Amino acid sequence: MGKISKYVILDLIRNRIVLSYLVVLLAISFSLFNLDSNPVKGILGLLNISLLIVPLVSIIFGTIYYYNSAEFIELLLTMPIKRKQIIISVYAGLAVALSVAVLLGMGIPILIYSPNATGLTLLIVSIALTWVFVSIAMLASVLTRDKAKGIGVVILLWLYFGLIYDGLLLLILFTFSDYPMEKSMVALSALNPIDLGRIYILLQLDISAIMGYTGAIYRDFLGSSIGMVFAFAMLFVWIIIPLLLCIRRFNRKDI
Amino acid sequence: MILDKTSIYSQGIRHIVLSLVLFFVSSQSLFSRVLRVEKNKGETISTAIARAESGDTLIIPSGNYAEPTIVVDKSLYIKGENFPVLDGQDKNEILETKANYVTITGLKFINAGRSDINDMAAIKIFNGHHVEIRSNIIEHAYFSIYLQGCTNCFIYNNFIHGVKASEMMSGNGIHCWHSDSLRIFQNNISSQRDGIYFEFVTNSLILGNFSHNNERYGLHFMFSNSDTYTSNIFQENGAGVAVMYTKNLTMLYNKFLLNWGDAAYGLLLKDISDSKIEGNTFQENTEAVHIEGSTRMEFRNNLFLSNGWAAQVQASCMDIVVTHNCFVGNSFDISTNGDLVLTKFDGNYWDKYEGYDLDRNGIGDVPYRPVGLYSVIIQKIPSALMLFRSPMTNLLDKAEKVIPGMTPVDLIDNRPLMKSMSSRYD
Amino acid sequence: MIEVENLTKKFGKLVALNNVSLSLKNGQSISLIGPNGSGKTTFIKSLLGLVVADKGTIVFDGTNIVGNSDYRSKIGYMPQIGRFPENIRIEQLFDMIRDIRKSHGLKEDHELIETYGLDKMKDKTMRTLSGGTRQKVSACLAFLFNPPVIILDEPTAGLDPLSAEQLKEKILAEKNKGKLILITSHILSDLDEITSEVIYMQDGDLLFHKSIDELRNDTGEEKLARAIASVMKKNAALVN
């Protein structure tokens, strides 16, 4: 399957949208770091890019690319190759190409201005979110036949994961503020990949504050490497599950 | 205060005069002798002290000495050669001084006894003045150096490493009680309950100590007025430094580092008044400063870097001035439990400030509110910490800045600085 | 070569293929004809494994195609619309297909590539090509690997008359080499010279499968277009 991925990547590294994505990321990152002499502020600015822009671009571009490649994918399907391989290849190619854009677009400025654990974490989270949201994009595209409908669906999904979900959590917290909510909060956060990525970065930026939290669960969970491993494992699950569902659907789909 | 100082000086002068007199007297009449503990002839330190007279120098050759509590009841200069080891065998105190003008230097104290009933120590100083404990090593003691009713004592350059057991099983590194005019300089203290403990100690100076990895506090102050502590480093202690029920305290150029945990502070101030906190660095503490019940305090020129909370100011405080400090990279700058806070913030640098400076005078044109919405939310619902830095909560924070609804209106810095004057964090 | 039995496919209520059975052999050049929505495309897609039938079997060269992808190495397919990744070059596209078909080093058929002059523009990216040139690329891909079965979906649509003529010559030549060729087209005149068999479909039903000679005999028409028209008229009369 590396064969198809290779050509998808070859195609995408010359794609205008991917190139503009790279340039825009570079421009935003450099300006964020230059805006203030304190690199932590740059990182905080990049955090929003990582939690909102990266998922948005990944999910929308992933969807558009899939639909635009529909005829070509159809041609590939007439070749002696398993469907699974085709879909995984297209996914891997897309995810790698967008990750390269993130790696260069955010990585170079981070390397220059904030080459530390926090910067590295931010980069890892951005790349992980890229893989997650391309995976979700693939699933959404395979499930919806119509391009416009597909794009609509993924924008809604992005809104949900990026903003609405946390709003709902906050609402739940306020409503049940008299009850111990820690366990549920940990569990609920795992249901949103963006939250997982954010927590991963919180562990870097705000460990001092997290350690002050009175609840044992947060402290044990987030304060130890278990939290890190958990957050990362869950992000991985968020890559795999939509992709598996996508493969399952794609295998049975009439083209 | 002035009177006190004069008394220190006059005592100092008296000390010098006395020394000079002693020097002349001794050199002329050969009264002052240098004695050695005849270890190879089976002599113990205690018997050597018995044959010495006030003013003598007693040299302890290297080796192991395990004997019952050594009592120094004469003005002796006791000096170890290559750190002779005084072993308390886990059952008794090692050395007590009951005289004035005693110097203990170059010894290594190990395994002092521990007891739940009385506070056993490696070195205990009773009601002395001009006792000097200099350059000793003290390991595995319950209390390491214990001063009671002392004046003008000098504790300098000792290396103290306790047994880090539970709080109950561990005593304090340098424990001072009912004393005056002490100088505690440049000691390295770790694995005790409190690194340095002051209770009813006045007019004293704590300088350049490194108090780290202690079970409870790096420094613990109770009912101790008119003291100064400066240029110390307090690092990774259970709960940082606690200062309680004290007046006229001056805290300068100290570093409070990495005090992490639930109820862990860089500096806890409780019922303090008329005190100054200047030029200190607070870095990576869960709560850099926690103030309650305090009045007439001044925070100036401190650096708050990468703490969970830079300062928690309880509503029970009055007349606190926070000026020319630098707040950088803290998760939350200020948090409070009340609405009406009698704390005045003025001319600080806040890295979260997003205002502008049109007249280019270095001072932001719009005020800064150091208590963010999210800090209020977390105060009310601690579990909400999980949603910190979410784009959603950022949005709420921004909205709150435009139309304040939940954050205290009076808590405001009207002249936030555009640039930090401190380059210490770069 | 290809045996189809009781093939049925429904899309919701729409019956795209209704119990279609037929047998296609090497050396035949089959024209698949029928109005829009008659089930031609579904039939081709079924052969290619793009559509999974509800009922019935397709046996290709002795093996059932369900869950099998290897048989497709014996098929060259030219789709109705050829769209390729925009930023890869013609040469890269060919390489990619070679990679996928694991056919590096095998003898390739470059005749059509040379006829169309694609070898002279192999460094152009797909984005810069005209629709007609992309069709030519599609056609070349279908023949490139010497497959024993070639399926062409509306091959002449979008080609200029000369290129269409060259393609027909190529099809004829391949048929004469004993290959099985399946073509759908609306332009019946294009099919005249190259067809040996005609399959006519309507509303998912296979109406007839006859050799061209049989058809000519039945209808008395020489031209395929006229022959078909005559059949359709008869059908209409029957229905009425």
Coordinates of C-alpha atoms in Angstrom, one line a residue, chain B residues 19-407:
Chain B
S19 CA 38.9 38.8 72.9
L20 CA 41.7 41.3 72.9
V21 CA 41.9 41.2 76.6
L22 CA 41.9 37.4 76.6
F23 CA 44.5 37.4 73.8
F24 CA 46.9 39.6 75.7
V25 CA 46.2 37.9 79.0
S26 CA 46.6 34.4 77.5
S27 CA 49.7 35.2 75.4
Q28 CA 51.4 36.8 78.2
S29 CA 50.6 34.4 80.9
L30 CA 50.2 31.3 78.7
F31 CA 46.7 30.6 80.2
S32 CA 45.2 29.7 76.9
R33 CA 46.3 26.2 75.8
V34 CA 45.7 24.0 72.8
L35 CA 44.6 20.5 73.8
R36 CA 44.1 17.4 71.8
V37 CA 41.8 14.6 72.6
E38 CA 44.2 11.7 73.3
K39 CA 42.1 9.1 71.5
N40 CA 44.9 6.6 71.3
K41 CA 45.2 6.7 75.1
G42 CA 41.5 6.0 75.4
E43 CA 40.5 9.5 76.2
T44 CA 36.9 10.5 75.3
I45 CA 35.9 14.0 74.3
S46 CA 34.0 14.4 77.5
T47 CA 37.1 13.7 79.6
A48 CA 39.2 16.0 77.4
I49 CA 36.6 18.8 78.1
A50 CA 36.9 18.0 81.8
R51 CA 40.6 18.7 81.8
A52 CA 40.3 21.8 79.6
E53 CA 39.7 25.3 80.9
S54 CA 37.7 28.1 79.5
G55 CA 39.5 29.8 76.7
D56 CA 41.3 26.6 75.6
T57 CA 41.2 25.2 72.1
L58 CA 40.3 21.5 71.9
I59 CA 41.3 19.6 68.8
I60 CA 39.5 16.4 68.1
P61 CA 41.5 14.1 65.8
S62 CA 39.7 12.2 63.1
G63 CA 38.1 8.9 64.1
N64 CA 34.9 7.6 65.6
Y65 CA 33.6 8.8 68.9
A66 CA 30.6 7.2 70.4
E67 CA 30.0 8.3 73.9
P68 CA 27.2 9.6 76.0
T69 CA 26.0 13.2 75.5
I70 CA 29.0 15.6 75.5
V71 CA 28.3 18.6 77.6
V72 CA 30.4 21.7 76.8
D73 CA 30.1 23.8 80.0
K74 CA 33.2 26.0 79.3
S75 CA 34.0 28.6 76.7
L76 CA 36.0 26.3 74.4
Y77 CA 37.0 26.4 70.8
I78 CA 36.3 22.8 69.7
K79 CA 37.7 21.9 66.3
G80 CA 37.7 18.7 64.4
E81 CA 40.5 17.4 62.2
N82 CA 39.2 15.8 59.0
F83 CA 35.7 15.6 60.3
P84 CA 35.9 13.2 63.2
V85 CA 32.6 11.3 63.5
L86 CA 30.5 11.8 66.7
D87 CA 28.0 9.0 66.7
G88 CA 24.9 9.2 68.8
Q89 CA 24.1 5.5 68.3
D90 CA 20.5 6.4 67.7
K91 CA 20.0 6.7 71.5
N92 CA 21.3 10.0 72.8
E93 CA 21.9 13.6 72.0
I94 CA 25.4 14.1 70.8
L95 CA 26.5 17.5 72.1
E96 CA 25.1 20.2 74.3
T97 CA 26.5 23.6 75.1
K98 CA 25.7 25.3 78.3
A99 CA 28.3 28.0 78.2
N100 CA 28.9 31.2 76.2
Y101 CA 31.6 31.8 73.7
V102 CA 31.7 28.3 72.4
T103 CA 32.7 27.4 68.9
I104 CA 32.1 24.0 67.4
T105 CA 33.6 23.5 64.0
G106 CA 34.7 20.7 61.6
L107 CA 32.8 17.8 63.2
K108 CA 30.5 15.2 61.7
F109 CA 27.5 14.3 63.8
I110 CA 25.6 11.1 62.9
N111 CA 22.8 9.1 64.3
A112 CA 21.5 11.4 67.0
G113 CA 18.8 9.7 69.1
R114 CA 15.2 10.4 68.6
S115 CA 12.4 10.6 71.1
D116 CA 8.8 11.4 71.1
I117 CA 8.9 12.9 74.5
N118 CA 11.7 15.5 74.3
D119 CA 13.2 17.0 71.2
M120 CA 16.5 15.3 70.9
A121 CA 19.1 17.0 68.7
A122 CA 22.6 16.5 67.4
I123 CA 23.7 19.8 68.8
K124 CA 21.7 21.6 71.4
I125 CA 22.5 25.1 72.6
F126 CA 20.9 26.2 75.9
N127 CA 20.7 29.8 76.9
G128 CA 24.0 30.7 75.4
H129 CA 25.3 33.8 73.7
H130 CA 28.1 34.0 71.2
V131 CA 28.0 30.3 70.4
E132 CA 29.2 29.6 66.9
I133 CA 28.4 26.4 65.1
R134 CA 30.4 26.5 61.9
S135 CA 31.2 24.1 59.0
N136 CA 29.9 20.9 60.5
I137 CA 28.2 17.9 58.9
I138 CA 25.0 16.6 60.6
E139 CA 23.4 13.5 59.3
H140 CA 20.5 11.4 60.4
A141 CA 19.5 13.5 63.3
Y142 CA 16.0 14.0 64.7
F143 CA 16.6 17.7 65.3
S144 CA 20.0 18.8 63.9
I145 CA 20.8 22.1 65.6
Y146 CA 18.5 23.2 68.4
L147 CA 18.8 26.7 70.0
Q148 CA 16.8 27.7 73.0
G149 CA 17.0 31.0 74.8
C150 CA 20.1 32.1 72.8
T151 CA 21.4 35.4 71.7
N152 CA 24.0 36.4 69.2
C153 CA 24.7 32.9 68.0
F154 CA 26.1 32.2 64.6
I155 CA 25.1 29.1 62.7
Y156 CA 27.2 29.1 59.6
N157 CA 28.0 26.8 56.6
N158 CA 26.7 23.5 58.1
F159 CA 25.6 20.6 56.0
I160 CA 22.5 19.1 57.4
H161 CA 20.8 16.1 56.0
G162 CA 18.0 14.5 58.1
V163 CA 16.0 11.4 57.8
K164 CA 13.1 12.0 55.5
A165 CA 10.6 9.9 57.3
S166 CA 7.0 11.0 58.0
E167 CA 6.6 14.4 59.6
M168 CA 6.2 13.0 63.0
M169 CA 9.4 11.0 62.9
S170 CA 11.5 13.9 61.7
G171 CA 12.6 17.1 63.5
N172 CA 13.7 20.4 62.3
G173 CA 17.1 21.2 60.7
I174 CA 17.8 24.4 62.6
H175 CA 15.3 24.9 65.3
C176 CA 15.3 28.2 67.1
W177 CA 13.1 29.0 70.1
H178 CA 12.9 32.1 72.2
S179 CA 16.1 33.6 70.9
D180 CA 17.3 36.9 69.7
S181 CA 19.9 38.3 67.3
L182 CA 20.8 35.0 65.6
R183 CA 22.6 34.8 62.3
I184 CA 21.8 31.7 60.2
F185 CA 24.1 31.9 57.2
Q186 CA 24.8 29.6 54.2
N187 CA 23.7 26.3 55.6
N188 CA 22.5 23.5 53.4
I189 CA 19.5 21.7 54.9
S190 CA 17.5 18.8 53.5
S191 CA 15.3 15.9 54.5
Q192 CA 14.1 17.4 57.8
R193 CA 10.6 18.3 58.9
D194 CA 11.2 22.0 58.6
G195 CA 14.5 23.2 57.2
I196 CA 14.7 26.2 59.5
Y197 CA 12.2 26.8 62.3
F198 CA 11.8 30.1 64.2
E199 CA 9.4 30.5 67.1
F200 CA 9.6 33.7 69.3
V201 CA 12.9 34.6 67.6
T202 CA 13.6 38.3 67.1
N203 CA 16.0 40.6 65.4
S204 CA 17.7 37.8 63.4
L205 CA 19.0 37.4 60.0
I206 CA 18.7 34.3 57.8
L207 CA 21.0 34.6 54.8
G208 CA 22.1 32.5 51.9
N209 CA 20.8 29.2 53.1
F210 CA 19.7 26.4 50.7
S211 CA 16.8 24.6 52.3
H212 CA 15.4 21.9 50.1
N213 CA 13.5 18.6 49.9
N214 CA 12.2 19.0 53.5
E215 CA 9.2 17.1 54.6
R216 CA 7.1 20.2 55.5
Y217 CA 8.5 23.7 55.1
G218 CA 11.8 25.0 53.9
L219 CA 11.4 27.8 56.5
H220 CA 8.8 28.0 59.2
F221 CA 8.2 31.3 61.1
M222 CA 5.9 31.7 64.1
F223 CA 5.6 34.7 66.3
S224 CA 9.0 36.0 65.3
N225 CA 9.1 39.7 64.8
S226 CA 11.6 42.0 63.2
D227 CA 13.5 39.3 61.3
T228 CA 15.0 39.4 57.9
Y229 CA 15.6 36.6 55.5
T230 CA 17.4 37.2 52.3
S231 CA 19.1 35.4 49.4
N232 CA 18.0 32.0 50.5
I233 CA 16.8 29.3 48.2
F234 CA 13.8 27.2 49.1
Q235 CA 13.3 24.3 46.7
E236 CA 11.1 21.3 46.5
N237 CA 9.9 21.4 50.0
G238 CA 6.6 19.8 51.0
A239 CA 4.8 23.1 51.3
G240 CA 7.4 25.8 50.7
V241 CA 7.9 28.5 53.3
A242 CA 5.3 29.4 56.0
V243 CA 5.3 32.6 57.8
M244 CA 2.7 33.1 60.5
Y245 CA 1.7 35.5 63.2
T246 CA 4.6 37.8 62.7
K247 CA 5.3 41.5 62.3
N248 CA 8.0 43.6 60.7
L249 CA 9.4 40.9 58.5
T250 CA 11.7 41.6 55.6
M251 CA 12.0 39.1 52.8
L252 CA 14.5 39.9 50.1
Y253 CA 16.0 38.2 47.1
N254 CA 15.0 34.7 48.0
K255 CA 14.1 32.0 45.5
F256 CA 11.1 29.8 46.0
L257 CA 11.2 26.9 43.6
L258 CA 9.3 23.9 42.6
N259 CA 7.0 23.6 45.6
W260 CA 4.4 21.3 44.1
G261 CA 1.3 19.7 45.4
D262 CA -2.1 20.1 47.0
A263 CA -1.8 22.9 49.5
A264 CA 1.8 23.5 48.5
Y265 CA 3.0 27.1 48.5
G266 CA 6.0 29.0 47.6
L267 CA 5.3 31.3 50.4
L268 CA 2.4 31.1 52.9
L269 CA 1.7 34.3 54.7
K270 CA -0.9 34.1 57.5
D271 CA -1.6 36.9 59.9
I272 CA 1.4 38.9 59.0
S273 CA 1.6 42.7 59.2
D274 CA 3.9 45.5 58.3
S275 CA 6.2 43.4 56.2
K276 CA 8.1 43.7 52.9
I277 CA 8.6 41.2 50.2
E278 CA 11.0 42.4 47.6
G279 CA 13.1 41.0 44.8
N280 CA 12.2 37.4 45.3
T281 CA 11.7 34.8 42.6
F282 CA 8.9 32.4 42.6
Q283 CA 9.2 29.7 40.0
E284 CA 7.1 26.7 39.3
N285 CA 5.2 26.5 42.5
T286 CA 1.6 25.3 42.7
E287 CA 0.7 28.5 44.6
A288 CA 3.6 31.0 44.6
V289 CA 2.1 33.2 47.4
H290 CA -0.8 32.5 49.6
I291 CA -1.9 35.4 51.8
E292 CA -4.5 35.4 54.4
G293 CA -5.4 37.6 57.3
S294 CA -2.5 40.0 56.6
T295 CA -2.3 43.7 56.6
R296 CA 0.1 46.4 55.4
M297 CA 2.2 44.3 53.2
E298 CA 4.3 45.4 50.2
F299 CA 5.2 43.2 47.3
R300 CA 7.7 44.9 45.1
N301 CA 9.9 43.8 42.2
N302 CA 9.3 40.1 42.6
L303 CA 9.2 37.7 39.7
F304 CA 6.4 35.2 39.4
L305 CA 7.4 32.7 36.8
S306 CA 5.5 29.6 35.6
N307 CA 3.5 29.0 38.7
G308 CA 0.1 27.4 38.9
W309 CA -1.2 30.5 40.7
A310 CA 1.1 33.5 41.2
A311 CA -0.9 34.7 44.2
Q312 CA -4.0 33.6 46.1
V313 CA -5.2 36.7 48.0
Q314 CA -7.9 35.8 50.5
A315 CA -10.5 38.5 51.2
S316 CA -9.4 38.7 54.8
C317 CA -6.4 40.8 53.8
M318 CA -6.1 44.6 54.0
D319 CA -3.8 47.2 52.6
I320 CA -1.7 45.0 50.5
V321 CA 0.3 46.7 47.8
V322 CA 1.6 44.8 44.8
T323 CA 3.8 46.9 42.6
H324 CA 6.5 46.6 40.0
N325 CA 6.3 42.8 40.0
C326 CA 6.6 40.7 37.0
F327 CA 4.1 37.9 36.2
V328 CA 5.1 35.6 33.4
G329 CA 3.9 32.2 32.3
N330 CA 1.7 31.5 35.3
S331 CA -1.4 29.4 34.7
F332 CA -3.4 31.9 36.7
D333 CA -2.1 35.2 38.0
I334 CA -4.3 36.1 40.9
S335 CA -7.1 34.2 42.5
T336 CA -9.3 35.3 45.4
N337 CA -12.2 34.0 47.4
G338 CA -14.1 37.3 47.8
D339 CA -15.4 40.2 45.8
L340 CA -14.1 43.1 47.8
V341 CA -10.4 42.8 47.8
L342 CA -8.4 45.5 49.6
T343 CA -5.3 44.8 47.6
K344 CA -3.8 47.5 45.4
F345 CA -2.1 46.4 42.2
D346 CA -0.1 49.0 40.5
G347 CA 2.4 49.1 37.7
N348 CA 3.1 45.4 37.4
Y349 CA 4.0 43.6 34.3
W350 CA 1.5 40.9 33.3
D351 CA 2.4 38.7 30.4
K352 CA -1.4 38.0 29.8
Y353 CA -2.0 41.7 29.3
E354 CA -3.4 42.4 25.8
G355 CA -3.8 46.2 25.9
Y356 CA -2.0 48.8 24.0
D357 CA 0.1 51.9 24.7
L358 CA -0.8 54.7 22.3
D359 CA 1.1 57.4 24.1
R360 CA 4.2 55.2 24.3
N361 CA 4.9 55.9 27.9
G362 CA 5.5 52.2 28.7
I363 CA 2.2 52.0 30.6
G364 CA -0.8 50.2 29.0
D365 CA -3.7 52.5 28.3
V366 CA -6.4 50.1 29.5
P367 CA -6.4 48.5 32.9
Y368 CA -5.6 44.9 33.5
R369 CA -7.8 42.6 35.4
P370 CA -5.5 39.9 37.0
V371 CA -8.4 37.7 38.0
G372 CA -9.6 35.9 34.9
L373 CA -13.0 34.3 34.5
Y374 CA -11.6 30.9 34.5
S375 CA -9.7 31.4 37.7
V376 CA -13.1 32.3 39.3
I377 CA -14.7 29.2 37.8
I378 CA -12.0 26.9 39.1
Q379 CA -12.3 28.5 42.5
K380 CA -15.9 27.4 42.5
I381 CA -15.7 24.2 40.6
P382 CA -12.2 22.7 40.8
S383 CA -13.0 19.9 38.3
A384 CA -13.3 22.5 35.6
L385 CA -9.5 22.6 35.6
M386 CA -9.8 19.8 33.0
L387 CA -11.3 22.3 30.5
F388 CA -8.6 24.9 31.0
R389 CA -7.2 26.4 27.8
S390 CA -10.0 25.0 25.7
P391 CA -11.0 27.3 22.8
M392 CA -14.4 27.4 24.3
T393 CA -13.3 28.6 27.7
N394 CA -10.9 31.0 26.0
L395 CA -13.9 32.5 24.3
L396 CA -15.7 32.9 27.6
D397 CA -12.6 34.5 29.1
K398 CA -12.5 37.0 26.3
A399 CA -16.2 37.8 26.6
E400 CA -15.8 38.3 30.3
K401 CA -12.9 40.8 29.7
V402 CA -15.2 42.9 27.5
I403 CA -18.2 42.7 29.9
P404 CA -17.1 41.7 33.4
G405 CA -19.8 39.8 35.2
M406 CA -18.2 37.3 37.5
T407 CA -14.8 38.6 38.1

